[in-house]
Amino acid sequence: MHNEHNSRLEFLITGGAGFIGSALVRHIINDTDYSVVNVDKLTYAGHLASLTSVENNPRYVFEKFDICDALELKRVFDQHQPDIVMHLAAESHVDRSIAGPADFIQTNIVGTYNLLEQSRVY
Ligand SMILES: NC(=O)c1ccc[n+]([C@@H]2O[C@H](COP(=O)([O-])OP(=O)(O)OC[C@H]3O[C@@H](n4cnc5c(N)ncnc54)[C@H](O)[C@@H]3O)[C@@H](O)[C@H]2O)c1
């Protein structure tokens, strides 16, 4: 962990353009000295408008891709060397899981597995 001797922790946050993730990103950037890399593929649920207060901050980086992409996740771990991972990317609306369960299996199961596996490797 490259940052363990200073206060500038690097957070890797998935789903940072969503309801909870965007509030978390805004809090970390606006209320602390920590840094954030936000991984979000911007589904219908992701809104960059929620992040205008942080988008130009040098401690904030946005990476637009799907957490099912293990190679991209590995690249982000290697490039940003995060100290803390917080996983908020999800298919989160129950009604949609009844109408179309495939996206839920991909993001919530395969994507979560990818994130855990790349965290372990890192
Ligand atoms: N909102 C609540 O009240 C609540 C309560 C308890 C738990 N949770 C849980 O917290 C988590 C986040 O909830 P939320 O309300 O912020 O969800 P949300 O639907 O508002 O946001 C999800 C975010 O994940 C992104 N995303 C979806 N699939 C992705 C993928 N494959 N790769 C990258 N990004 C992807 C979307 O673009 C979006 O920005 C979920 O696991 C949810 O179940 C939410």
CSV table of N, CA and C and ligand atoms in Angstrom, one decimal:
chain,number,residue,atom,x,y,z
A,1,MET,N,0.9,-1.2,0.0
A,1,MET,CA,0.0,0.0,0.0
A,1,MET,C,0.9,1.2,0.0
A,2,HIS,N,0.9,1.9,-1.1
A,2,HIS,CA,1.9,3.0,-1.3
A,2,HIS,C,1.6,4.2,-0.4
A,3,ASN,N,0.3,4.3,0.1
A,3,ASN,CA,-0.1,5.5,0.9
A,3,ASN,C,-0.1,5.3,2.4
A,4,GLU,N,0.4,4.2,2.9
A,4,GLU,CA,0.2,3.9,4.3
A,4,GLU,C,0.8,4.8,5.3
A,5,HIS,N,1.8,5.6,4.8
A,5,HIS,CA,2.5,6.5,5.7
A,5,HIS,C,2.1,8.0,5.5
A,6,ASN,N,1.0,8.2,4.8
A,6,ASN,CA,0.4,9.5,4.8
A,6,ASN,C,-1.1,9.4,4.8
A,7,SER,N,-1.7,10.6,4.8
A,7,SER,CA,-3.2,10.6,5.0
A,7,SER,C,-3.9,10.6,3.7
A,8,ARG,N,-3.2,10.6,2.6
A,8,ARG,CA,-3.8,10.7,1.3
A,8,ARG,C,-4.2,9.3,0.8
A,9,LEU,N,-5.2,8.7,1.4
A,9,LEU,CA,-5.7,7.4,1.0
A,9,LEU,C,-6.3,7.5,-0.4
A,10,GLU,N,-6.1,6.5,-1.2
A,10,GLU,CA,-6.8,6.4,-2.5
A,10,GLU,C,-7.9,5.4,-2.4
A,11,PHE,N,-9.1,5.8,-2.7
A,11,PHE,CA,-10.3,5.0,-2.7
A,11,PHE,C,-10.6,4.6,-4.2
A,12,LEU,N,-10.8,3.3,-4.4
A,12,LEU,CA,-11.5,2.8,-5.6
A,12,LEU,C,-12.9,2.5,-5.3
A,13,ILE,N,-13.8,3.3,-6.0
A,13,ILE,CA,-15.2,3.2,-5.7
A,13,ILE,C,-15.9,2.8,-7.0
A,14,THR,N,-16.7,1.7,-7.0
A,14,THR,CA,-17.4,1.3,-8.1
A,14,THR,C,-18.9,1.8,-8.0
A,15,GLY,N,-19.5,2.2,-9.1
A,15,GLY,CA,-20.9,2.7,-9.1
A,15,GLY,C,-20.9,4.1,-8.5
A,16,GLY,N,-19.9,4.8,-8.7
A,16,GLY,CA,-19.8,6.2,-8.1
A,16,GLY,C,-20.7,7.2,-8.8
A,17,ALA,N,-21.4,6.8,-9.9
A,17,ALA,CA,-22.3,7.7,-10.5
A,17,ALA,C,-23.8,7.4,-10.1
A,18,GLY,N,-23.9,6.4,-9.2
A,18,GLY,CA,-25.3,6.0,-8.8
A,18,GLY,C,-25.7,6.8,-7.5
A,19,PHE,N,-26.8,6.4,-7.0
A,19,PHE,CA,-27.5,7.1,-5.9
A,19,PHE,C,-26.5,7.2,-4.7
A,20,ILE,N,-26.1,6.0,-4.2
A,20,ILE,CA,-25.3,6.0,-3.0
A,20,ILE,C,-23.8,6.3,-3.3
A,21,GLY,N,-23.3,5.8,-4.4
A,21,GLY,CA,-21.9,6.0,-4.8
A,21,GLY,C,-21.6,7.5,-5.0
A,22,SER,N,-22.5,8.2,-5.6
A,22,SER,CA,-22.2,9.6,-5.9
A,22,SER,C,-22.2,10.4,-4.6
A,23,ALA,N,-23.0,10.1,-3.7
A,23,ALA,CA,-23.0,10.8,-2.4
A,23,ALA,C,-21.7,10.5,-1.7
A,24,LEU,N,-21.2,9.3,-1.8
A,24,LEU,CA,-20.0,8.9,-1.2
A,24,LEU,C,-18.8,9.6,-1.8
A,25,VAL,N,-18.8,9.6,-3.2
A,25,VAL,CA,-17.7,10.3,-3.9
A,25,VAL,C,-17.7,11.8,-3.5
A,26,ARG,N,-18.8,12.4,-3.5
A,26,ARG,CA,-18.9,13.9,-3.2
A,26,ARG,C,-18.4,14.1,-1.8
A,27,HIS,N,-18.7,13.2,-0.8
A,27,HIS,CA,-18.3,13.3,0.6
A,27,HIS,C,-16.8,13.2,0.6
A,28,ILE,N,-16.2,12.2,0.0
A,28,ILE,CA,-14.8,12.0,0.1
A,28,ILE,C,-14.0,13.1,-0.5
A,29,ILE,N,-14.4,13.6,-1.7
A,29,ILE,CA,-13.6,14.6,-2.3
A,29,ILE,C,-13.9,16.0,-1.7
A,30,ASN,N,-15.1,16.3,-1.3
A,30,ASN,CA,-15.4,17.6,-0.8
A,30,ASN,C,-15.1,17.8,0.7
A,31,ASP,N,-15.1,16.7,1.5
A,31,ASP,CA,-14.9,16.8,2.9
A,31,ASP,C,-13.7,16.2,3.5
A,32,THR,N,-12.8,15.6,2.6
A,32,THR,CA,-11.6,15.0,3.1
A,32,THR,C,-10.4,15.3,2.1
A,33,ASP,N,-9.2,14.9,2.5
A,33,ASP,CA,-8.0,15.1,1.6
A,33,ASP,C,-7.8,13.8,0.7
A,34,TYR,N,-8.7,12.8,0.8
A,34,TYR,CA,-8.4,11.6,0.1
A,34,TYR,C,-8.7,11.7,-1.4
A,35,SER,N,-8.3,10.7,-2.1
A,35,SER,CA,-8.5,10.6,-3.6
A,35,SER,C,-9.4,9.5,-4.0
A,36,VAL,N,-10.1,9.7,-5.1
A,36,VAL,CA,-11.1,8.7,-5.5
A,36,VAL,C,-10.8,8.4,-7.0
A,37,VAL,N,-10.8,7.1,-7.3
A,37,VAL,CA,-11.1,6.7,-8.7
A,37,VAL,C,-12.4,6.0,-8.8
A,38,ASN,N,-13.3,6.5,-9.6
A,38,ASN,CA,-14.7,6.1,-9.7
A,38,ASN,C,-14.8,5.2,-11.0
A,39,VAL,N,-15.2,3.9,-10.8
A,39,VAL,CA,-15.4,3.0,-12.0
A,39,VAL,C,-16.9,2.9,-12.1
A,40,ASP,N,-17.4,3.3,-13.2
A,40,ASP,CA,-18.9,3.2,-13.5
A,40,ASP,C,-19.1,3.1,-15.0
A,41,LYS,N,-20.0,2.2,-15.4
A,41,LYS,CA,-20.2,2.1,-16.8
A,41,LYS,C,-21.4,3.0,-17.3
A,42,LEU,N,-22.0,3.7,-16.4
A,42,LEU,CA,-23.1,4.6,-16.7
A,42,LEU,C,-24.3,3.8,-17.4
A,43,THR,N,-24.9,3.0,-16.6
A,43,THR,CA,-26.2,2.4,-17.0
A,43,THR,C,-27.3,3.5,-16.9
A,44,TYR,N,-28.5,3.1,-17.1
A,44,TYR,CA,-29.6,4.1,-16.9
A,44,TYR,C,-29.6,4.7,-15.5
A,45,ALA,N,-29.0,4.0,-14.6
A,45,ALA,CA,-29.0,4.5,-13.2
A,45,ALA,C,-27.8,5.4,-12.8
A,46,GLY,N,-26.8,5.6,-13.8
A,46,GLY,CA,-25.7,6.4,-13.5
A,46,GLY,C,-25.8,7.8,-14.1
A,47,HIS,N,-25.5,8.8,-13.3
A,47,HIS,CA,-25.7,10.2,-13.7
A,47,HIS,C,-24.5,11.0,-13.3
A,48,LEU,N,-23.8,11.5,-14.4
A,48,LEU,CA,-22.6,12.3,-14.1
A,48,LEU,C,-23.0,13.7,-13.5
A,49,ALA,N,-24.2,14.0,-13.7
A,49,ALA,CA,-24.7,15.3,-13.2
A,49,ALA,C,-24.6,15.4,-11.7
A,50,SER,N,-24.6,14.2,-11.0
A,50,SER,CA,-24.5,14.1,-9.6
A,50,SER,C,-23.1,14.4,-9.1
A,51,LEU,N,-22.1,14.5,-10.1
A,51,LEU,CA,-20.7,14.6,-9.7
A,51,LEU,C,-20.1,15.9,-10.2
A,52,THR,N,-20.9,16.9,-10.6
A,52,THR,CA,-20.3,18.1,-11.1
A,52,THR,C,-19.5,18.8,-10.1
A,53,SER,N,-19.8,18.7,-8.8
A,53,SER,CA,-19.0,19.4,-7.7
A,53,SER,C,-17.6,18.8,-7.5
A,54,VAL,N,-17.4,17.6,-8.1
A,54,VAL,CA,-16.0,17.0,-7.9
A,54,VAL,C,-15.3,16.8,-9.3
A,55,GLU,N,-16.0,17.0,-10.4
A,55,GLU,CA,-15.4,16.5,-11.7
A,55,GLU,C,-14.1,17.2,-12.1
A,56,ASN,N,-13.8,18.4,-11.6
A,56,ASN,CA,-12.6,19.0,-12.0
A,56,ASN,C,-11.5,19.0,-10.9
A,57,ASN,N,-11.9,18.2,-9.8
A,57,ASN,CA,-10.9,18.1,-8.7
A,57,ASN,C,-9.7,17.2,-9.1
A,58,PRO,N,-8.5,17.6,-8.9
A,58,PRO,CA,-7.4,16.8,-9.2
A,58,PRO,C,-7.3,15.5,-8.4
A,59,ARG,N,-8.0,15.4,-7.3
A,59,ARG,CA,-8.0,14.1,-6.5
A,59,ARG,C,-9.1,13.1,-7.0
A,60,TYR,N,-9.8,13.5,-8.1
A,60,TYR,CA,-10.9,12.7,-8.6
A,60,TYR,C,-10.6,12.2,-10.0
A,61,VAL,N,-10.8,10.9,-10.3
A,61,VAL,CA,-10.7,10.4,-11.6
A,61,VAL,C,-11.9,9.5,-11.9
A,62,PHE,N,-12.4,9.7,-13.2
A,62,PHE,CA,-13.6,8.9,-13.6
A,62,PHE,C,-13.1,7.9,-14.6
A,63,GLU,N,-13.4,6.6,-14.4
A,63,GLU,CA,-13.1,5.5,-15.4
A,63,GLU,C,-14.4,4.9,-15.8
A,64,LYS,N,-14.8,5.0,-17.1
A,64,LYS,CA,-16.0,4.5,-17.6
A,64,LYS,C,-15.8,3.1,-18.2
A,65,PHE,N,-16.1,2.1,-17.4
A,65,PHE,CA,-16.2,0.7,-18.0
A,65,PHE,C,-17.0,-0.2,-17.1
A,66,ASP,N,-17.2,-1.4,-17.6
A,66,ASP,CA,-18.0,-2.4,-17.0
A,66,ASP,C,-17.2,-3.2,-16.0
A,67,ILE,N,-17.6,-3.4,-14.8
A,67,ILE,CA,-16.8,-4.2,-13.8
A,67,ILE,C,-16.7,-5.7,-14.2
A,68,CYS,N,-17.5,-6.1,-15.2
A,68,CYS,CA,-17.3,-7.5,-15.8
A,68,CYS,C,-16.0,-7.6,-16.6
A,69,ASP,N,-15.4,-6.4,-16.9
A,69,ASP,CA,-14.2,-6.4,-17.7
A,69,ASP,C,-13.0,-6.6,-16.8
A,70,ALA,N,-12.5,-7.8,-16.6
A,70,ALA,CA,-11.4,-8.0,-15.6
A,70,ALA,C,-10.1,-7.4,-16.0
A,71,LEU,N,-9.8,-7.3,-17.3
A,71,LEU,CA,-8.6,-6.6,-17.7
A,71,LEU,C,-8.5,-5.2,-17.4
A,72,GLU,N,-9.7,-4.5,-17.6
A,72,GLU,CA,-9.8,-3.1,-17.2
A,72,GLU,C,-9.7,-2.9,-15.7
A,73,LEU,N,-10.3,-3.8,-14.9
A,73,LEU,CA,-10.2,-3.7,-13.5
A,73,LEU,C,-8.7,-3.8,-13.1
A,74,LYS,N,-8.0,-4.8,-13.6
A,74,LYS,CA,-6.6,-5.0,-13.3
A,74,LYS,C,-5.8,-3.8,-13.6
A,75,ARG,N,-6.1,-3.2,-14.8
A,75,ARG,CA,-5.4,-1.9,-15.2
A,75,ARG,C,-5.6,-0.8,-14.2
A,76,VAL,N,-6.8,-0.7,-13.7
A,76,VAL,CA,-7.1,0.4,-12.7
A,76,VAL,C,-6.4,0.1,-11.4
A,77,PHE,N,-6.4,-1.1,-10.9
A,77,PHE,CA,-5.6,-1.4,-9.7
A,77,PHE,C,-4.1,-1.1,-9.9
A,78,ASP,N,-3.6,-1.5,-11.0
A,78,ASP,CA,-2.1,-1.3,-11.3
A,78,ASP,C,-1.8,0.2,-11.4
A,79,GLN,N,-2.7,0.9,-12.0
A,79,GLN,CA,-2.5,2.3,-12.3
A,79,GLN,C,-2.7,3.2,-11.1
A,80,HIS,N,-3.7,2.9,-10.3
A,80,HIS,CA,-4.1,3.8,-9.2
A,80,HIS,C,-3.7,3.3,-7.9
A,81,GLN,N,-3.3,2.1,-7.7
A,81,GLN,CA,-2.8,1.5,-6.5
A,81,GLN,C,-3.7,1.9,-5.3
A,82,PRO,N,-5.0,1.5,-5.3
A,82,PRO,CA,-5.9,2.0,-4.2
A,82,PRO,C,-5.6,1.3,-2.9
A,83,ASP,N,-5.9,2.0,-1.8
A,83,ASP,CA,-5.8,1.5,-0.5
A,83,ASP,C,-7.1,0.9,0.0
A,84,ILE,N,-8.2,1.4,-0.5
A,84,ILE,CA,-9.5,1.0,0.0
A,84,ILE,C,-10.4,0.8,-1.2
A,85,VAL,N,-11.2,-0.3,-1.2
A,85,VAL,CA,-12.2,-0.5,-2.3
A,85,VAL,C,-13.6,-0.5,-1.7
A,86,MET,N,-14.5,0.3,-2.3
A,86,MET,CA,-15.9,0.3,-1.9
A,86,MET,C,-16.7,0.0,-3.1
A,87,HIS,N,-17.5,-1.1,-3.0
A,87,HIS,CA,-18.3,-1.6,-4.2
A,87,HIS,C,-19.7,-1.2,-4.2
A,88,LEU,N,-20.1,-0.2,-5.0
A,88,LEU,CA,-21.5,0.2,-5.0
A,88,LEU,C,-22.1,0.0,-6.4
A,89,ALA,N,-21.3,-0.5,-7.4
A,89,ALA,CA,-21.9,-0.8,-8.7
A,89,ALA,C,-22.8,-2.0,-8.6
A,90,ALA,N,-24.0,-1.8,-9.1
A,90,ALA,CA,-25.0,-2.9,-9.0
A,90,ALA,C,-26.2,-2.7,-9.9
A,91,GLU,N,-26.8,-3.7,-10.3
A,91,GLU,CA,-28.2,-3.6,-10.7
A,91,GLU,C,-29.0,-3.7,-9.4
A,92,SER,N,-29.8,-2.6,-9.2
A,92,SER,CA,-30.3,-2.4,-7.8
A,92,SER,C,-31.8,-2.4,-7.7
A,93,HIS,N,-32.5,-2.4,-8.9
A,93,HIS,CA,-34.0,-2.2,-8.8
A,93,HIS,C,-34.7,-3.5,-9.0
A,94,VAL,N,-35.4,-4.0,-7.9
A,94,VAL,CA,-36.0,-5.3,-7.9
A,94,VAL,C,-36.9,-5.6,-9.1
A,95,ASP,N,-37.7,-4.6,-9.4
A,95,ASP,CA,-38.7,-4.8,-10.5
A,95,ASP,C,-38.0,-5.1,-11.8
A,96,ARG,N,-36.8,-4.5,-12.0
A,96,ARG,CA,-36.0,-4.8,-13.2
A,96,ARG,C,-35.5,-6.2,-13.2
A,97,SER,N,-35.2,-6.8,-12.1
A,97,SER,CA,-34.6,-8.1,-12.0
A,97,SER,C,-35.7,-9.2,-12.4
A,98,ILE,N,-37.0,-8.8,-12.3
A,98,ILE,CA,-38.0,-9.7,-12.7
A,98,ILE,C,-38.2,-9.7,-14.2
A,99,ALA,N,-38.1,-8.5,-14.7
A,99,ALA,CA,-38.3,-8.3,-16.2
A,99,ALA,C,-37.0,-8.8,-17.0
A,100,GLY,N,-35.8,-8.6,-16.4
A,100,GLY,CA,-34.6,-8.9,-17.1
A,100,GLY,C,-33.5,-9.3,-16.2
A,101,PRO,N,-33.5,-10.6,-15.8
A,101,PRO,CA,-32.5,-11.0,-14.8
A,101,PRO,C,-31.0,-11.1,-15.3
A,102,ALA,N,-30.8,-11.1,-16.6
A,102,ALA,CA,-29.4,-11.4,-17.0
A,102,ALA,C,-28.4,-10.3,-16.6
A,103,ASP,N,-28.9,-9.0,-16.7
A,103,ASP,CA,-27.9,-7.9,-16.2
A,103,ASP,C,-27.6,-8.1,-14.8
A,104,PHE,N,-28.5,-8.6,-14.0
A,104,PHE,CA,-28.3,-8.7,-12.5
A,104,PHE,C,-27.2,-9.8,-12.3
A,105,ILE,N,-27.3,-10.9,-13.0
A,105,ILE,CA,-26.4,-12.0,-12.9
A,105,ILE,C,-25.0,-11.5,-13.3
A,106,GLN,N,-24.9,-10.8,-14.4
A,106,GLN,CA,-23.6,-10.3,-14.9
A,106,GLN,C,-23.0,-9.3,-13.9
A,107,THR,N,-23.7,-8.2,-13.6
A,107,THR,CA,-23.1,-7.2,-12.7
A,107,THR,C,-22.9,-7.7,-11.3
A,108,ASN,N,-24.0,-8.2,-10.7
A,108,ASN,CA,-24.0,-8.4,-9.3
A,108,ASN,C,-23.2,-9.7,-8.9
A,109,ILE,N,-23.2,-10.6,-9.8
A,109,ILE,CA,-22.4,-11.9,-9.5
A,109,ILE,C,-21.1,-11.9,-10.2
A,110,VAL,N,-21.1,-11.8,-11.5
A,110,VAL,CA,-19.8,-11.9,-12.3
A,110,VAL,C,-18.9,-10.7,-12.0
A,111,GLY,N,-19.6,-9.5,-12.0
A,111,GLY,CA,-18.8,-8.3,-11.8
A,111,GLY,C,-18.2,-8.2,-10.3
A,112,THR,N,-19.0,-8.6,-9.4
A,112,THR,CA,-18.6,-8.6,-8.0
A,112,THR,C,-17.4,-9.7,-7.8
A,113,TYR,N,-17.6,-10.8,-8.4
A,113,TYR,CA,-16.5,-11.8,-8.4
A,113,TYR,C,-15.2,-11.2,-9.0
A,114,ASN,N,-15.3,-10.5,-10.2
A,114,ASN,CA,-14.1,-9.9,-10.8
A,114,ASN,C,-13.5,-8.9,-9.8
A,115,LEU,N,-14.3,-8.1,-9.2
A,115,LEU,CA,-13.7,-7.1,-8.3
A,115,LEU,C,-13.0,-7.8,-7.1
A,116,LEU,N,-13.6,-8.8,-6.6
A,116,LEU,CA,-13.0,-9.5,-5.4
A,116,LEU,C,-11.7,-10.2,-5.9
A,117,GLU,N,-11.7,-10.8,-7.1
A,117,GLU,CA,-10.6,-11.5,-7.6
A,117,GLU,C,-9.4,-10.6,-7.9
A,118,GLN,N,-9.7,-9.4,-8.5
A,118,GLN,CA,-8.7,-8.5,-8.8
A,118,GLN,C,-8.1,-7.8,-7.5
A,119,SER,N,-9.0,-7.7,-6.5
A,119,SER,CA,-8.5,-7.1,-5.2
A,119,SER,C,-7.6,-8.1,-4.6
A,120,ARG,N,-7.9,-9.4,-4.7
A,120,ARG,CA,-7.0,-10.4,-4.1
A,120,ARG,C,-5.7,-10.5,-4.8
A,121,VAL,N,-5.7,-10.4,-6.1
A,121,VAL,CA,-4.5,-10.5,-6.9
A,121,VAL,C,-3.6,-9.3,-6.5
A,122,TYR,N,-4.2,-8.1,-6.5
A,122,TYR,CA,-3.5,-6.8,-6.2
A,122,TYR,C,-2.9,-6.9,-4.8
B,1,LIG,N1,-30.5,2.9,-2.6
B,1,LIG,C1,-30.8,2.3,-1.4
B,1,LIG,O1,-31.6,2.7,-0.7
B,1,LIG,C2,-30.0,1.1,-1.0
B,1,LIG,C3,-30.2,0.5,0.2
B,1,LIG,C4,-29.5,-0.6,0.6
B,1,LIG,C5,-28.5,-1.1,-0.2
B,1,LIG,N2,-28.3,-0.6,-1.4
B,1,LIG,C6,-27.3,-1.2,-2.3
B,1,LIG,O2,-26.2,-0.2,-2.5
B,1,LIG,C7,-25.7,-0.4,-3.8
B,1,LIG,C8,-25.8,0.9,-4.6
B,1,LIG,O3,-27.2,1.3,-4.7
B,1,LIG,P1,-27.7,2.6,-5.4
B,1,LIG,O4,-29.0,2.9,-5.0
B,1,LIG,O5,-26.6,3.6,-5.4
B,1,LIG,O6,-27.8,2.0,-6.9
B,1,LIG,P2,-28.0,2.8,-8.3
B,1,LIG,O7,-28.7,1.8,-9.2
B,1,LIG,O8,-28.4,4.2,-8.1
B,1,LIG,O9,-26.4,2.9,-8.9
B,1,LIG,C9,-25.7,1.8,-9.4
B,1,LIG,C10,-24.5,2.4,-10.2
B,1,LIG,O10,-23.8,1.3,-10.7
B,1,LIG,C11,-23.4,1.5,-12.0
B,1,LIG,N3,-23.3,0.2,-12.6
B,1,LIG,C12,-24.3,-0.8,-12.8
B,1,LIG,N4,-23.8,-1.9,-13.4
B,1,LIG,C13,-22.4,-1.6,-13.6
B,1,LIG,C14,-21.4,-2.4,-14.2
B,1,LIG,N5,-21.6,-3.6,-14.6
B,1,LIG,N6,-20.1,-1.8,-14.2
B,1,LIG,C15,-19.9,-0.6,-13.7
B,1,LIG,N7,-20.9,0.2,-13.2
B,1,LIG,C16,-22.1,-0.3,-13.1
B,1,LIG,C17,-24.6,2.3,-12.6
B,1,LIG,O11,-24.2,3.0,-13.8
B,1,LIG,C18,-24.9,3.2,-11.4
B,1,LIG,O12,-24.2,4.4,-11.5
B,1,LIG,C19,-26.5,-1.6,-4.4
B,1,LIG,O13,-25.8,-2.8,-4.2
B,1,LIG,C20,-27.8,-1.6,-3.6
B,1,LIG,O14,-28.5,-2.8,-3.6
B,1,LIG,C21,-29.0,0.5,-1.8
